[in-house]
GROMACS .gro file of C-alpha atoms in nm:
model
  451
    1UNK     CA    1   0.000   0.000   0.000
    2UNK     CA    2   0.125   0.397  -0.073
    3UNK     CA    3   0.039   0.583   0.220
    4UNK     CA    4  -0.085   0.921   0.053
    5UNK     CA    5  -0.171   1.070   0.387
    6UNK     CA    6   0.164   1.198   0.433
    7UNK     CA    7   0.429   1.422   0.218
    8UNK     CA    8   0.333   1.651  -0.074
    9UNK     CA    9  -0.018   1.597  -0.239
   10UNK     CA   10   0.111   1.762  -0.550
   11UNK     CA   11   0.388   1.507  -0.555
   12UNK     CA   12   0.185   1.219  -0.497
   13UNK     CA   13  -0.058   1.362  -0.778
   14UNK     CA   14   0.214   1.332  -1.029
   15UNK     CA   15   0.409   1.037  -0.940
   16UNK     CA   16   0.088   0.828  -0.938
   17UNK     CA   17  -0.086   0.996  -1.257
   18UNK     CA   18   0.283   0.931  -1.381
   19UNK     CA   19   0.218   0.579  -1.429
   20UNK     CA   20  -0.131   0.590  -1.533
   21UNK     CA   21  -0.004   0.834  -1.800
   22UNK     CA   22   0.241   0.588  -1.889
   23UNK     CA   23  -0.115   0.305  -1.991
   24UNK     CA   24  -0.302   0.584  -2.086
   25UNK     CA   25  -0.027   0.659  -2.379
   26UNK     CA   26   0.000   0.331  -2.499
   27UNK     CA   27  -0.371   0.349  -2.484
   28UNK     CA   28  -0.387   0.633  -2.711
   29UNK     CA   29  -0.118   0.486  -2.942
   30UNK     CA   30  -0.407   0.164  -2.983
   31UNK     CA   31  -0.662   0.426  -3.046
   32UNK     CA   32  -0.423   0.590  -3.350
   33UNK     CA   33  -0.293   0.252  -3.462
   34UNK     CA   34  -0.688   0.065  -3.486
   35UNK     CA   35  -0.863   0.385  -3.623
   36UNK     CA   36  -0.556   0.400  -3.905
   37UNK     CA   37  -0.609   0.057  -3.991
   38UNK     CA   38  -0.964   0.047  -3.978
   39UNK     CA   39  -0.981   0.385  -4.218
   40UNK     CA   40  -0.796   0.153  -4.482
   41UNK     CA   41  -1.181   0.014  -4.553
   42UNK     CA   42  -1.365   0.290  -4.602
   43UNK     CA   43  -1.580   0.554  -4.428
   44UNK     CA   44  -1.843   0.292  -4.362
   45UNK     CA   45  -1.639   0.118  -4.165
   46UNK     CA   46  -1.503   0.416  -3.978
   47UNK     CA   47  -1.861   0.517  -3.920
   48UNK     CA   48  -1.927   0.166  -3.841
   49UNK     CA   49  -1.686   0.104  -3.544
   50UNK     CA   50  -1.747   0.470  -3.436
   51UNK     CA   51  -2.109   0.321  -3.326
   52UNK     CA   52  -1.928   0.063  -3.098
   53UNK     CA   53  -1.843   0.362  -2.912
   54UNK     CA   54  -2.179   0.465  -2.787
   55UNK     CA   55  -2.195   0.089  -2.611
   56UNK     CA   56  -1.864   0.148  -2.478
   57UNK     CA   57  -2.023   0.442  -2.297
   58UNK     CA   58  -2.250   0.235  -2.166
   59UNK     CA   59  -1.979  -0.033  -2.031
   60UNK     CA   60  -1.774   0.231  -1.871
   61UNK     CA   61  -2.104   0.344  -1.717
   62UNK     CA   62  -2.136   0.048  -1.556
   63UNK     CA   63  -1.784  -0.071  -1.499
   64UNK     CA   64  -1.721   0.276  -1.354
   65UNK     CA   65  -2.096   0.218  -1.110
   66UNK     CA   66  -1.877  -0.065  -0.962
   67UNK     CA   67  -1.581   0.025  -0.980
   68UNK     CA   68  -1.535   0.367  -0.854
   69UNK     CA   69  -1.736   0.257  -0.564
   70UNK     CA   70  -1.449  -0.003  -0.475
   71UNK     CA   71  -1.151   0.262  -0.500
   72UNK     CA   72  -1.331   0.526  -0.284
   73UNK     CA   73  -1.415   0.240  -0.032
   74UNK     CA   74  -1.081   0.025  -0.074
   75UNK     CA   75  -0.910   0.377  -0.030
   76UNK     CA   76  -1.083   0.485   0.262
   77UNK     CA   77  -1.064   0.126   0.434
   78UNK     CA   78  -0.653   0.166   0.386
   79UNK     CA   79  -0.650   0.504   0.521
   80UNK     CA   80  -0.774   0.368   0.870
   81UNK     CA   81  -0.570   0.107   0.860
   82UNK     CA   82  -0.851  -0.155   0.773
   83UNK     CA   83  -0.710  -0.422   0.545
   84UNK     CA   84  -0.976  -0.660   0.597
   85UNK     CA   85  -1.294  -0.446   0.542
   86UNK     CA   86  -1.048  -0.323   0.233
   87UNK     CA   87  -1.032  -0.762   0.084
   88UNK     CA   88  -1.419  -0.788   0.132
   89UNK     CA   89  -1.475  -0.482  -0.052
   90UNK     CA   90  -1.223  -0.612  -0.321
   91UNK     CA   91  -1.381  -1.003  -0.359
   92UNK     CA   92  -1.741  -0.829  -0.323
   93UNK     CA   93  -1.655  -0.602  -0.637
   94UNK     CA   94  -1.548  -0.947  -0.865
   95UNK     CA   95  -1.876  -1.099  -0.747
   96UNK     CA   96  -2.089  -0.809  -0.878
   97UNK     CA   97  -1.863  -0.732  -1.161
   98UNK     CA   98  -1.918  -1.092  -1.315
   99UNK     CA   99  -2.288  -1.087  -1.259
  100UNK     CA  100  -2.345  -0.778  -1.453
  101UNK     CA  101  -2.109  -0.854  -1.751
  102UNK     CA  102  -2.294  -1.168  -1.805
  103UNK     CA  103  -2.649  -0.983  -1.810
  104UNK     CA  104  -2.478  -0.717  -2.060
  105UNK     CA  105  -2.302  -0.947  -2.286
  106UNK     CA  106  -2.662  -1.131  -2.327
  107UNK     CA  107  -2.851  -0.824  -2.418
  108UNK     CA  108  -2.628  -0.648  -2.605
  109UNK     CA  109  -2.528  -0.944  -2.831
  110UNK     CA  110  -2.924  -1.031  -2.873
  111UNK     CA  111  -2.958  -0.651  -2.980
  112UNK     CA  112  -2.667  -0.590  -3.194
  113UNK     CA  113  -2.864  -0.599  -3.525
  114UNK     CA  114  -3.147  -0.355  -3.413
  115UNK     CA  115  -2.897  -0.082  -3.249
  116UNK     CA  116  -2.649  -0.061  -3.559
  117UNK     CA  117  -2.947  -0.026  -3.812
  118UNK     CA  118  -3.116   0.214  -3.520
  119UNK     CA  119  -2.829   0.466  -3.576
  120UNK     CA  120  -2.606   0.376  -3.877
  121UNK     CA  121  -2.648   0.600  -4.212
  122UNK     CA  122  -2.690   0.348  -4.433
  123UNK     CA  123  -2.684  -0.052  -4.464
  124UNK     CA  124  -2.322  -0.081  -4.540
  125UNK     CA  125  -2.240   0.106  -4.216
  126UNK     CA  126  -2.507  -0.124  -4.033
  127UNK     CA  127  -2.325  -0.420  -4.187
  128UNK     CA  128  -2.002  -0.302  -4.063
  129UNK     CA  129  -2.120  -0.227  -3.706
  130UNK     CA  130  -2.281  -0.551  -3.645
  131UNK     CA  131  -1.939  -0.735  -3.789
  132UNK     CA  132  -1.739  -0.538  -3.548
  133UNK     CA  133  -1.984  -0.584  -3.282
  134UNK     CA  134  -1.979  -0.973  -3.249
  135UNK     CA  135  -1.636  -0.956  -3.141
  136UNK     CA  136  -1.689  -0.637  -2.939
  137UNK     CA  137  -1.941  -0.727  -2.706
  138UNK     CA  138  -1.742  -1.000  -2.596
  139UNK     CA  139  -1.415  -0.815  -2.530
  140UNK     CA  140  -1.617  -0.530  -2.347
  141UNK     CA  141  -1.810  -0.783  -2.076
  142UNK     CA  142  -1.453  -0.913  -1.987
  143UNK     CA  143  -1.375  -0.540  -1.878
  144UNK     CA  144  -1.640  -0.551  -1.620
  145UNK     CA  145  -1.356  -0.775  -1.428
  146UNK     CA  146  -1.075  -0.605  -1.566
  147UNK     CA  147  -1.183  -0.248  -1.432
  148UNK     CA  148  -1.293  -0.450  -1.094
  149UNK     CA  149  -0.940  -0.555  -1.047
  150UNK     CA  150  -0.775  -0.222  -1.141
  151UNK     CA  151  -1.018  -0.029  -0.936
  152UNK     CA  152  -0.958  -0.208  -0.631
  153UNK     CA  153  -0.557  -0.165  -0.673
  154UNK     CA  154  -0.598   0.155  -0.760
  155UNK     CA  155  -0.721   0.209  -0.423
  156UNK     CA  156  -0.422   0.123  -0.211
  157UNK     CA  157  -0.190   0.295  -0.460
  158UNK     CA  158  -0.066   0.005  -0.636
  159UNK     CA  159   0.008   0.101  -1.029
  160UNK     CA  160   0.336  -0.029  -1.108
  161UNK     CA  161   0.259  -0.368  -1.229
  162UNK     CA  162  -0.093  -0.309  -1.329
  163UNK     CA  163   0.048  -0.041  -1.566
  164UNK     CA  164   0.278  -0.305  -1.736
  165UNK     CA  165   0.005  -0.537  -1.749
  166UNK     CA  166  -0.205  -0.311  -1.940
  167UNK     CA  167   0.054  -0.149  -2.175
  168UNK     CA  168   0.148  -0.512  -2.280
  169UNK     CA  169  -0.226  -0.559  -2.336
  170UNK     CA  170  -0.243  -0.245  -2.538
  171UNK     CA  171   0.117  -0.366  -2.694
  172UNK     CA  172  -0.055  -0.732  -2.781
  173UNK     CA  173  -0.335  -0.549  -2.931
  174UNK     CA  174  -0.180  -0.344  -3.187
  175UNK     CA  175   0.005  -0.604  -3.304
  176UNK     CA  176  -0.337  -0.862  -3.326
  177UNK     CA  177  -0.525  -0.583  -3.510
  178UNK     CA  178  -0.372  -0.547  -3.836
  179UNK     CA  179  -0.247  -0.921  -3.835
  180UNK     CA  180  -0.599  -1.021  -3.788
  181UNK     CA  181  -0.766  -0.763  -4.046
  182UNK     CA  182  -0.551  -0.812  -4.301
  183UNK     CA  183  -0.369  -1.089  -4.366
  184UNK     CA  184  -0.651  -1.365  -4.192
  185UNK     CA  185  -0.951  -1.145  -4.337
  186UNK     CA  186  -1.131  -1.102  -4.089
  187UNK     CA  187  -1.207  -0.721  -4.151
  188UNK     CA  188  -1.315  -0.491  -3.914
  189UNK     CA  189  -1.427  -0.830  -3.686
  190UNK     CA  190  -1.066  -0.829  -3.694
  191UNK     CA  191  -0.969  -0.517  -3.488
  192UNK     CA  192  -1.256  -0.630  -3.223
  193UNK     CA  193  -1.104  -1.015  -3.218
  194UNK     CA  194  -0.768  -0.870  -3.134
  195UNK     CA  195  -0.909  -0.628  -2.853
  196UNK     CA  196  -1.092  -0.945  -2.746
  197UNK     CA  197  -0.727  -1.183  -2.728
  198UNK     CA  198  -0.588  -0.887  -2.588
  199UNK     CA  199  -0.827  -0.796  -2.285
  200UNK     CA  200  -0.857  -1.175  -2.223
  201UNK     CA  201  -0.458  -1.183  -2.198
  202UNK     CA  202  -0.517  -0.907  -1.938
  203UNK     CA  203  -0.766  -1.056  -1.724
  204UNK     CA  204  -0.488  -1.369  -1.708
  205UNK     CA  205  -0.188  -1.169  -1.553
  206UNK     CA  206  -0.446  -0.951  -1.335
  207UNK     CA  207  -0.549  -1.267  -1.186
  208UNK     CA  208  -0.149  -1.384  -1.166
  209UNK     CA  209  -0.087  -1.093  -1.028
  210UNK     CA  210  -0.361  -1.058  -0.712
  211UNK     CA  211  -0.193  -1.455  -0.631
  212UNK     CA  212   0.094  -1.381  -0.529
  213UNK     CA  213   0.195  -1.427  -0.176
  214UNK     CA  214   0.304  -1.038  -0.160
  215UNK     CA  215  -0.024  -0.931  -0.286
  216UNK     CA  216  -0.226  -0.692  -0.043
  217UNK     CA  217  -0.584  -0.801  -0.124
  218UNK     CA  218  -0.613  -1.186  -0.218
  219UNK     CA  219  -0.895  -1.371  -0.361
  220UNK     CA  220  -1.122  -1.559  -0.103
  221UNK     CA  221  -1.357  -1.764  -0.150
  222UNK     CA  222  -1.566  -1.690   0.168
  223UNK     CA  223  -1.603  -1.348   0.075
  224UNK     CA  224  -1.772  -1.417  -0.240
  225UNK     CA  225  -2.119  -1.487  -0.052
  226UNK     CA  226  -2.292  -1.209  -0.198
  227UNK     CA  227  -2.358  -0.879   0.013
  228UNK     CA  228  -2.599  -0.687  -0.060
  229UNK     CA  229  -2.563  -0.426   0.188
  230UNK     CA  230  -2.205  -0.374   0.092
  231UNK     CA  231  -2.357  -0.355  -0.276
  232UNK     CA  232  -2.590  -0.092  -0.164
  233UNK     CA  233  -2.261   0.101  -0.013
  234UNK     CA  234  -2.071   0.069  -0.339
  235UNK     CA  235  -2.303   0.196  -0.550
  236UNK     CA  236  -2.407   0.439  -0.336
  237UNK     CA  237  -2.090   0.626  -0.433
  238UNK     CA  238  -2.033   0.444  -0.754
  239UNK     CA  239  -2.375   0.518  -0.956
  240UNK     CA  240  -2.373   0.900  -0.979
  241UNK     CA  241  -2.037   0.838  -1.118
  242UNK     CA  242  -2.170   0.573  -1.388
  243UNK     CA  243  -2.474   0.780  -1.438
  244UNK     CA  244  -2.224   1.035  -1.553
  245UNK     CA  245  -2.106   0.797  -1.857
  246UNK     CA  246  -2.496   0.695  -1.908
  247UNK     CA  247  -2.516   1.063  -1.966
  248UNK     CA  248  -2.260   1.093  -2.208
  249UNK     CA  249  -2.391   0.789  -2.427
  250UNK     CA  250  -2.686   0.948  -2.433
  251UNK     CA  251  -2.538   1.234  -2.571
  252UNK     CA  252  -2.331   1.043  -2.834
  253UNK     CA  253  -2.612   0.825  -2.929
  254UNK     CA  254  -2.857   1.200  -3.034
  255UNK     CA  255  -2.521   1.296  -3.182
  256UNK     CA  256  -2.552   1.045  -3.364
  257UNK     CA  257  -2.905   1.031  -3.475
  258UNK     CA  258  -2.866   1.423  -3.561
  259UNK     CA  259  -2.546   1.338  -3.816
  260UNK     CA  260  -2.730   1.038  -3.969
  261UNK     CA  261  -2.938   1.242  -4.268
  262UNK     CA  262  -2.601   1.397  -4.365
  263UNK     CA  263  -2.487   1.043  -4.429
  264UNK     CA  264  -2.157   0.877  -4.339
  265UNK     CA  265  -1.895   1.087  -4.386
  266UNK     CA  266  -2.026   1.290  -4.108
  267UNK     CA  267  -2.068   0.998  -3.901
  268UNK     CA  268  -1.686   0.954  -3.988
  269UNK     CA  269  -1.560   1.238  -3.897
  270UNK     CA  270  -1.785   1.270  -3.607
  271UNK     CA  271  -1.635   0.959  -3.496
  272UNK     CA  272  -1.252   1.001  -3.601
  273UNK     CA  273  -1.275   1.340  -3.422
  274UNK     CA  274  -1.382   1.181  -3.073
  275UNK     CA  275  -1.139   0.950  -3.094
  276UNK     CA  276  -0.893   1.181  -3.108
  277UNK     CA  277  -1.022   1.402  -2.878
  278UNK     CA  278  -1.054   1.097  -2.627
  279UNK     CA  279  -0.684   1.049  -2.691
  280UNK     CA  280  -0.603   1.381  -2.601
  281UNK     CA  281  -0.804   1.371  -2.281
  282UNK     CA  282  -0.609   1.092  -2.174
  283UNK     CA  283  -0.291   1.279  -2.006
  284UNK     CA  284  -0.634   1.459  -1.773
  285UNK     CA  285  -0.787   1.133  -1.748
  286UNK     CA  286  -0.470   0.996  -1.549
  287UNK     CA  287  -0.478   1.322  -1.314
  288UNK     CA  288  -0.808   1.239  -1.234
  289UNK     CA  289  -0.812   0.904  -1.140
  290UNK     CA  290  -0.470   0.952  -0.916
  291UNK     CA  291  -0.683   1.215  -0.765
  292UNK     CA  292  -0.952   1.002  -0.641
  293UNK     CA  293  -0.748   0.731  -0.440
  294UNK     CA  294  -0.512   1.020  -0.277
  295UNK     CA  295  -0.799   1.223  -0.204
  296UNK     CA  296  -1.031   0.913  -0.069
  297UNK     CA  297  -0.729   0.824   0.159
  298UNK     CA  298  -0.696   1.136   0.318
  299UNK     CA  299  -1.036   1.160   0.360
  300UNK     CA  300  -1.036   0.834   0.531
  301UNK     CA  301  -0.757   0.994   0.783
  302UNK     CA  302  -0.991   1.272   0.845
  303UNK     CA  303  -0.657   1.544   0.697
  304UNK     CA  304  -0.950   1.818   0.522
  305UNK     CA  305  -0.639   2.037   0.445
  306UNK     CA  306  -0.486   1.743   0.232
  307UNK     CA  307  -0.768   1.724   0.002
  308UNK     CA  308  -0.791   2.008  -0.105
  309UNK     CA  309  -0.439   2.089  -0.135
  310UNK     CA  310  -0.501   1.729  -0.366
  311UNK     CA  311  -0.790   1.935  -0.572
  312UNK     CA  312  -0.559   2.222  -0.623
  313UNK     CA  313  -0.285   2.082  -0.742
  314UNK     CA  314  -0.473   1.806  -1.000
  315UNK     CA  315  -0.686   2.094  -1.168
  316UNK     CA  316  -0.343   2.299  -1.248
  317UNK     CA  317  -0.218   1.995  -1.370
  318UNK     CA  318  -0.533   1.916  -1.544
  319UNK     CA  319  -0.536   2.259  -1.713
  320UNK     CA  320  -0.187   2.296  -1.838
  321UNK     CA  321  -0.250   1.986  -2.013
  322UNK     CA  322  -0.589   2.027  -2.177
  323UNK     CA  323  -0.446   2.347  -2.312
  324UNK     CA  324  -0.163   2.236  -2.440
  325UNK     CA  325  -0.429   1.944  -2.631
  326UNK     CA  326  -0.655   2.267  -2.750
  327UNK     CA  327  -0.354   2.444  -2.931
  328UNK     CA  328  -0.303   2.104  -3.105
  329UNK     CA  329  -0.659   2.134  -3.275
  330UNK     CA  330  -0.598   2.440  -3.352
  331UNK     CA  331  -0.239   2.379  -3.538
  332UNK     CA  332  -0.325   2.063  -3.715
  333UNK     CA  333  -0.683   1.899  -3.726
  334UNK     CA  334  -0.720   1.865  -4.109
  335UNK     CA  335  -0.387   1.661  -4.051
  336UNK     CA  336  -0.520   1.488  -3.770
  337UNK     CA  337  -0.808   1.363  -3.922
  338UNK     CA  338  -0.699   1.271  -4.301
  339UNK     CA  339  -0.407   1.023  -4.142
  340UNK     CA  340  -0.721   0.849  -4.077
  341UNK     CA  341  -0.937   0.857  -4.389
  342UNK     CA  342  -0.831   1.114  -4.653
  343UNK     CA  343  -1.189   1.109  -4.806
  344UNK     CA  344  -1.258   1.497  -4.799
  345UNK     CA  345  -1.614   1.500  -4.642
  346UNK     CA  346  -1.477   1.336  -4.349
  347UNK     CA  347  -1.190   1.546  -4.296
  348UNK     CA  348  -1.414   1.921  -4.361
  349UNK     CA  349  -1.691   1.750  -4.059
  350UNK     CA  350  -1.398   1.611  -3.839
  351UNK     CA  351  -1.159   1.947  -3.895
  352UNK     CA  352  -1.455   2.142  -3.781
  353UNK     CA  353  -1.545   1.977  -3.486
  354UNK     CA  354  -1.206   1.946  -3.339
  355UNK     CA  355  -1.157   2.301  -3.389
  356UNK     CA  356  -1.502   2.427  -3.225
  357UNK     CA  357  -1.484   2.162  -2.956
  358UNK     CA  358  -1.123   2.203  -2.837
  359UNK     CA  359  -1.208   2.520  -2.637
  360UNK     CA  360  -1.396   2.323  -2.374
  361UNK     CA  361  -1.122   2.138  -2.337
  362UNK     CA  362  -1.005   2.327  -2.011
  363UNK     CA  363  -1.331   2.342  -1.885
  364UNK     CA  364  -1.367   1.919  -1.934
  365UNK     CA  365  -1.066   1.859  -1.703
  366UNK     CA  366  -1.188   2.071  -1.456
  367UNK     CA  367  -1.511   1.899  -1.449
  368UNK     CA  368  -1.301   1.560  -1.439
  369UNK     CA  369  -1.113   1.628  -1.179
  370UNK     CA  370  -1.417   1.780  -0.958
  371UNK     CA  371  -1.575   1.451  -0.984
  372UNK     CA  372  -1.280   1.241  -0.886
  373UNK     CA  373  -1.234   1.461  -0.576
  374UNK     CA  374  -1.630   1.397  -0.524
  375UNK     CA  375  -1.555   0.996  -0.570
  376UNK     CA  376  -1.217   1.020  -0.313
  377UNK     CA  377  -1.469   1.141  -0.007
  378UNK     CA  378  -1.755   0.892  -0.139
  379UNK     CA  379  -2.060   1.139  -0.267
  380UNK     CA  380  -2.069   1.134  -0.619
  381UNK     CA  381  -2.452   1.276  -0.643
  382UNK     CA  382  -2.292   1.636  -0.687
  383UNK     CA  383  -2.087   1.522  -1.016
  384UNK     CA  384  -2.451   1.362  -1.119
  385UNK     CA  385  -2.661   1.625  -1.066
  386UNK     CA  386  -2.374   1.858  -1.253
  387UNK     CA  387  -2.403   1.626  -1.551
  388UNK     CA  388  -2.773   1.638  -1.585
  389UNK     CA  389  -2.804   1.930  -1.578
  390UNK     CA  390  -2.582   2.011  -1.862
  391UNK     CA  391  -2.755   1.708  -2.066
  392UNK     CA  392  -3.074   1.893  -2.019
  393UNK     CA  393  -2.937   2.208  -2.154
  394UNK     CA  394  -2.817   2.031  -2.448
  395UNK     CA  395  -3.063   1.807  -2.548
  396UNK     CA  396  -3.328   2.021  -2.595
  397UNK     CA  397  -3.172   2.297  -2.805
  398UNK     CA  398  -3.093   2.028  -3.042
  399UNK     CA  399  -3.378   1.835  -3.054
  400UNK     CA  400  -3.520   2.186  -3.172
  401UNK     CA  401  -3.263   2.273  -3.404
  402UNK     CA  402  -3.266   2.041  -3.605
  403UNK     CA  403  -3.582   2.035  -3.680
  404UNK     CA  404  -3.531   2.411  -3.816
  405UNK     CA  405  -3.468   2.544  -4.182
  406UNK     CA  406  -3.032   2.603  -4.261
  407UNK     CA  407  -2.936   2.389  -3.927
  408UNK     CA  408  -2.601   2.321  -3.955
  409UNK     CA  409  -2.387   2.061  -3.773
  410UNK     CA  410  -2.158   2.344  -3.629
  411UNK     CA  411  -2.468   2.461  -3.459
  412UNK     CA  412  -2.444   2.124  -3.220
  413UNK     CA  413  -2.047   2.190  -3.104
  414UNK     CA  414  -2.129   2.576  -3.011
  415UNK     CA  415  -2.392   2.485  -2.821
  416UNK     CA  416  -2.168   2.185  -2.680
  417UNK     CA  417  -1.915   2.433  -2.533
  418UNK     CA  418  -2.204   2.672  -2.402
  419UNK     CA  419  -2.326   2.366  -2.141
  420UNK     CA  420  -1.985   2.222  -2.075
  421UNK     CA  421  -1.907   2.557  -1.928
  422UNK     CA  422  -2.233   2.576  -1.752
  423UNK     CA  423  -2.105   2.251  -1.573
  424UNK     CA  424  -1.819   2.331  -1.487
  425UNK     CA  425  -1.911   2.644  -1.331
  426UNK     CA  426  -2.213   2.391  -1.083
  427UNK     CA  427  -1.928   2.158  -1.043
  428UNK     CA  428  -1.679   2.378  -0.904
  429UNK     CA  429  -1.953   2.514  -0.699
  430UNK     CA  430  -2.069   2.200  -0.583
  431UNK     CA  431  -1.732   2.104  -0.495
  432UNK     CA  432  -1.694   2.393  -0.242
  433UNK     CA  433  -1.998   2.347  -0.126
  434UNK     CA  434  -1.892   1.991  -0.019
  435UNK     CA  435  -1.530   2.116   0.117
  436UNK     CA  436  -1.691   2.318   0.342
  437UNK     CA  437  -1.963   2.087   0.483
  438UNK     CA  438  -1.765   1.794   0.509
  439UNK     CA  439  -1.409   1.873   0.572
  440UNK     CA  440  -1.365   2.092   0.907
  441UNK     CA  441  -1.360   1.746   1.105
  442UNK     CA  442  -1.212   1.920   1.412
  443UNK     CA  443  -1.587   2.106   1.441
  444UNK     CA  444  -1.737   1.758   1.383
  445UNK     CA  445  -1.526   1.614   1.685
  446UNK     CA  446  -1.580   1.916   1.936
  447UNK     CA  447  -1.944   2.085   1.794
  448UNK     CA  448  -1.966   2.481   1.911
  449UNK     CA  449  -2.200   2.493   2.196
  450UNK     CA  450  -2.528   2.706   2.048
  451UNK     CA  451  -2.552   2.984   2.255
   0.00000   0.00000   0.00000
C-alpha cells in the first residue's frame, strides 16, 4: 500500500498519474494505430466502429458504477488502517462485476442488429457495425472484471505492475489488429477479435498478479457470498459516477441520430474526431483518477487540508494539459483527421469539430477532476446532478434545431461548449460546497456549543 496521507499531495498527484499516463499513452497509441487501420476500408467502416463507441459508454457506465465505488471504499478502508474491510470490498466487487457482464453481454449481443441499423447512415455502415460488434461485445463484458481488479488496486496505490500489465495488453493489441484484419480477413471483426485476445490476456496476468503471496488483497472464496448491503454502499458512491457515462452515451447516441441524414462521412468524422479528442483527454484522465485514491485516503484519515491541497494541485495539472491538447486542434486537425481517412467530407466534418470543440477542453478537465475529488470522499450525487443538468441544456436545443430550416452541424459543437461551461461552473460550486460541509472534522469532533 502507498500511504498518501503523508508528504506533498502535488507530488503524490504526479508520481501516481505518472504511471497511469504511462497506460493511458500506450492506450492512445491503440486508439491511433486501430482507427488507421480500420480507415484503410472505407468511411463505412469508420462510421461503423465509431457506433461501438456509444456501447462502450455504456460499459464504462457500468464498470465505472462498480468500480469507482471499490476505490473510494478500498481507499478509505486503507486510510484507517482496515485491510480486511479493504479484501471484502475487493472479492465483493469481482462478485458483482461478473454478474453484470454476463447480463450485458446477453442483451447487447441479442440486440446488436437492431442498435447498428437504429443509428447507422446506411446498410453498409449497419453491416459493418454488427461485424465489429460480435467480437466487441465479448471483449467489453470481460472489462467488467478487468476495471474491478484495477479499481480495487488503484485504491491502495498500487500502479506499477498493473500499468505493465495493461501497456502489454495495449502492446498485444496493436500487433493482433492489423495481423488479424488483413492478412486472416477477418475485416473490421478483426480489430474487435484482437481487442478481445488482448483484454482476455489481461484478465490472465491480473489474476497472476492478485496470487501472489506479496499481494495486499487476495482472492477468497468466503467473501464471495454475496452482500448486498455492501452492494448498496458501493453503488451508493459508484452510480452518480456511472450515471455520468450513461449521460454521455446518451449524448453520443442523439449525436448520432442528428449526423445520420447527412450520411456517413459525417458519421466519420464525427467519430474520427472523438477518438482523437478521447486520446487527447487521456494525459487529464490519469490526473483524475490519481486524484480520487489520494484524495479518498486522506479523507479516510480525516486530513481536510490534504484534500484540497489534492484538488488544487490536479486541476493545475489538469489545465496545463488540456491546453496544451486545444492548441493542437488548432495547429493541425485537417492533418489529424486525413491520417485516418483522406476522403474529404470526413476530414471538412472532423476538422470542424475538433476546432469548435477544443475550447472546452479546459473546462472538461476541470469537471473531471471535480468529480474524482467527489468519488475520493464517497458522494458522487454532486458530479450527477452537474451532468444532468448540462444534458438537459443540451438536449433540448438540439432536438429543436434540427428540426429548423439552414441547421447546420456546427450549430451542435457551439452549443456543446455553451453547457460544458455551464457545468463546470455547478461543479466547481458544488465542490466547495462539499469542502466546506464535510471537511472541518475538528468542528465535527468538538461541535460549538449554540448559545
Amino acid at each position: 500500500m502507498r500511504d498518501f496521507t503523508k508528504g506533498d499531495v502535488g507530488a503524490h498527484v504526479l508520481q501516481l498519474s505518472a504511471f497511469i499516463a504511462l497506460t493511458t499513452f500506450f492506450q492512445t497509441l491503440y486508439l491511433v494505430v486501430d482507427m488507421y487501420f480500420v480507415g484503410r476500408l472505407g468511411k463505412e467502416a469508420v462510421a461503423g466502429v465509431a457506433l461501438s463507441g456509444n456501447l462502450m459508454m455504456i460499459v464504462l457506465a457500468l464498470t465505472q458504477a462498480l468500480g469507482v465505488g471499490a476505490t473510494s471504499l478500498i481507499a478509505q478502508a486503507l486510510g484507517r488502517r482496515d485491510r480486511d474491510r479493504a479484501e471484502i470490498v475487493f472479492n465483493q466487487t469481482l462478485v458483482v462485476s461478473t454478474i453484470v457482464a454476463f447480463g450485458f453481454a446477453v442483451l447487447t449481443f441479442l440486440l446488436r442488429g437492431v442498435y447498428s441499423r437504429w443509428l447507422a447512415a446506411d446498410p453498409v455502415t449497419a453491416a459493418r457495425s454488427v461485424e465489429y460488434l460480435n467480437w466487441f461485445i465479448p471483449a467489453m463484458s470481460l472489462q467488467f472484471l478487468l476495471v474491478g481488479m484495477g479499481a480495487a488496486l488503484r485504491g491502495s496505490g498500487d500502479m506499477k505492475m498493473p500499468t505493465l500489465i495493461q501497456v502489454a495488453t495495449v502492446l498485444a493489441n496493436m500487433v493482433l489488429a492489423p495481423l488479424f484484419m488483413f492478412p486472416l480477413g477477418m475485416g473490421v471483426a478483426g480489430a474487435a477479435c484482437a481487442s478481445f485476445v488482448a483484454i482476455l490476456f489481461g484478465l490472465v496476468a491480473f489474476v497472476v498478479y492478485f496470487e501472489r503471496p506479496a499481494s495486499l488483497l487476495k482472492f477468497r472464496r468466503s467473501d464471495w457470498k454475496p452482500q448486498p448491503r455492501l452492494w448498496g454502499e458501493m453503488l451508493k458512491v459508484g452510480l452518480p459516477v456511472g450515471g455520468e457515462f450513461g449521460l454521455i452515451s446518451v449524448y453520443m447516441m442523439l449525436v448520432y441520430s442528428v449526423l445520420r441524414p447527412f450520411g456517413a462521412a459525417a458519421q466519420a468524422g464525427f467519430g474520427i474526431g472523438v477518438r482523437i479528442m478521447q486520446s487527447l483527454f487521456l494525459p487529464s484522465v490519469a490526473i483524475g483518477f490519481a486524484t480520487a485514491p489520494i484524495a479518498g485516503q486522506n479523507f479516510g484519515a480525516r486530513q481536510g487540508d490534504r484534500v484540497r491541497q489534492t484538488f488544487a494541485a490536479a486541476a493545475k495539472m489538469s489545465a496545463a494539459v488540456m491546453t496544451l491538447g486545444t492548441l493542437v486542434c488548432h495547429i493541425a486537425p485537417a492533418a489529424m483527421i486525413a491520417f485516418f481517412n483522406p476522403d474529404p467530407a470526413v476530414v471538412g466534418f472532423g476538422t470542424e469539430y475538433l476546432r469548435i470543440v477544443s475550447w472546452m477542453f479546459v473546462a472538461s478537465g476541470m469537471i473531471f477532476v471535480s468529480s474524482s475529488v467527489f468519488q475520493g470522499m464517497g458522494n458522487t450525487l454532486p458530479a450527477l446532478g452537474s451532468s444532468a443538468l448540462r444534458l438537459l441544456l443540451f438536449a433540448l436545443p438540439v432536438l429543436v434545431l434540427s428540426h429548423q430550416a439552414g441547421f447546420q452541424i456546427r450549430h451542435v459543437w457551439y452549443l456543446s461548449i455553451v453547457t460544458t461551461l455551464i457545468q463546470m461552473s455547478v461543479s466547481l460550486w458544488l465542490l466547495r460546497r462539499e469542502f466546506a460541509r464535510r471537511l472541518d472534522f475538528e468542528s465535527m469532533v468538538h461541535p460549538v456549543p449554540s448559545v
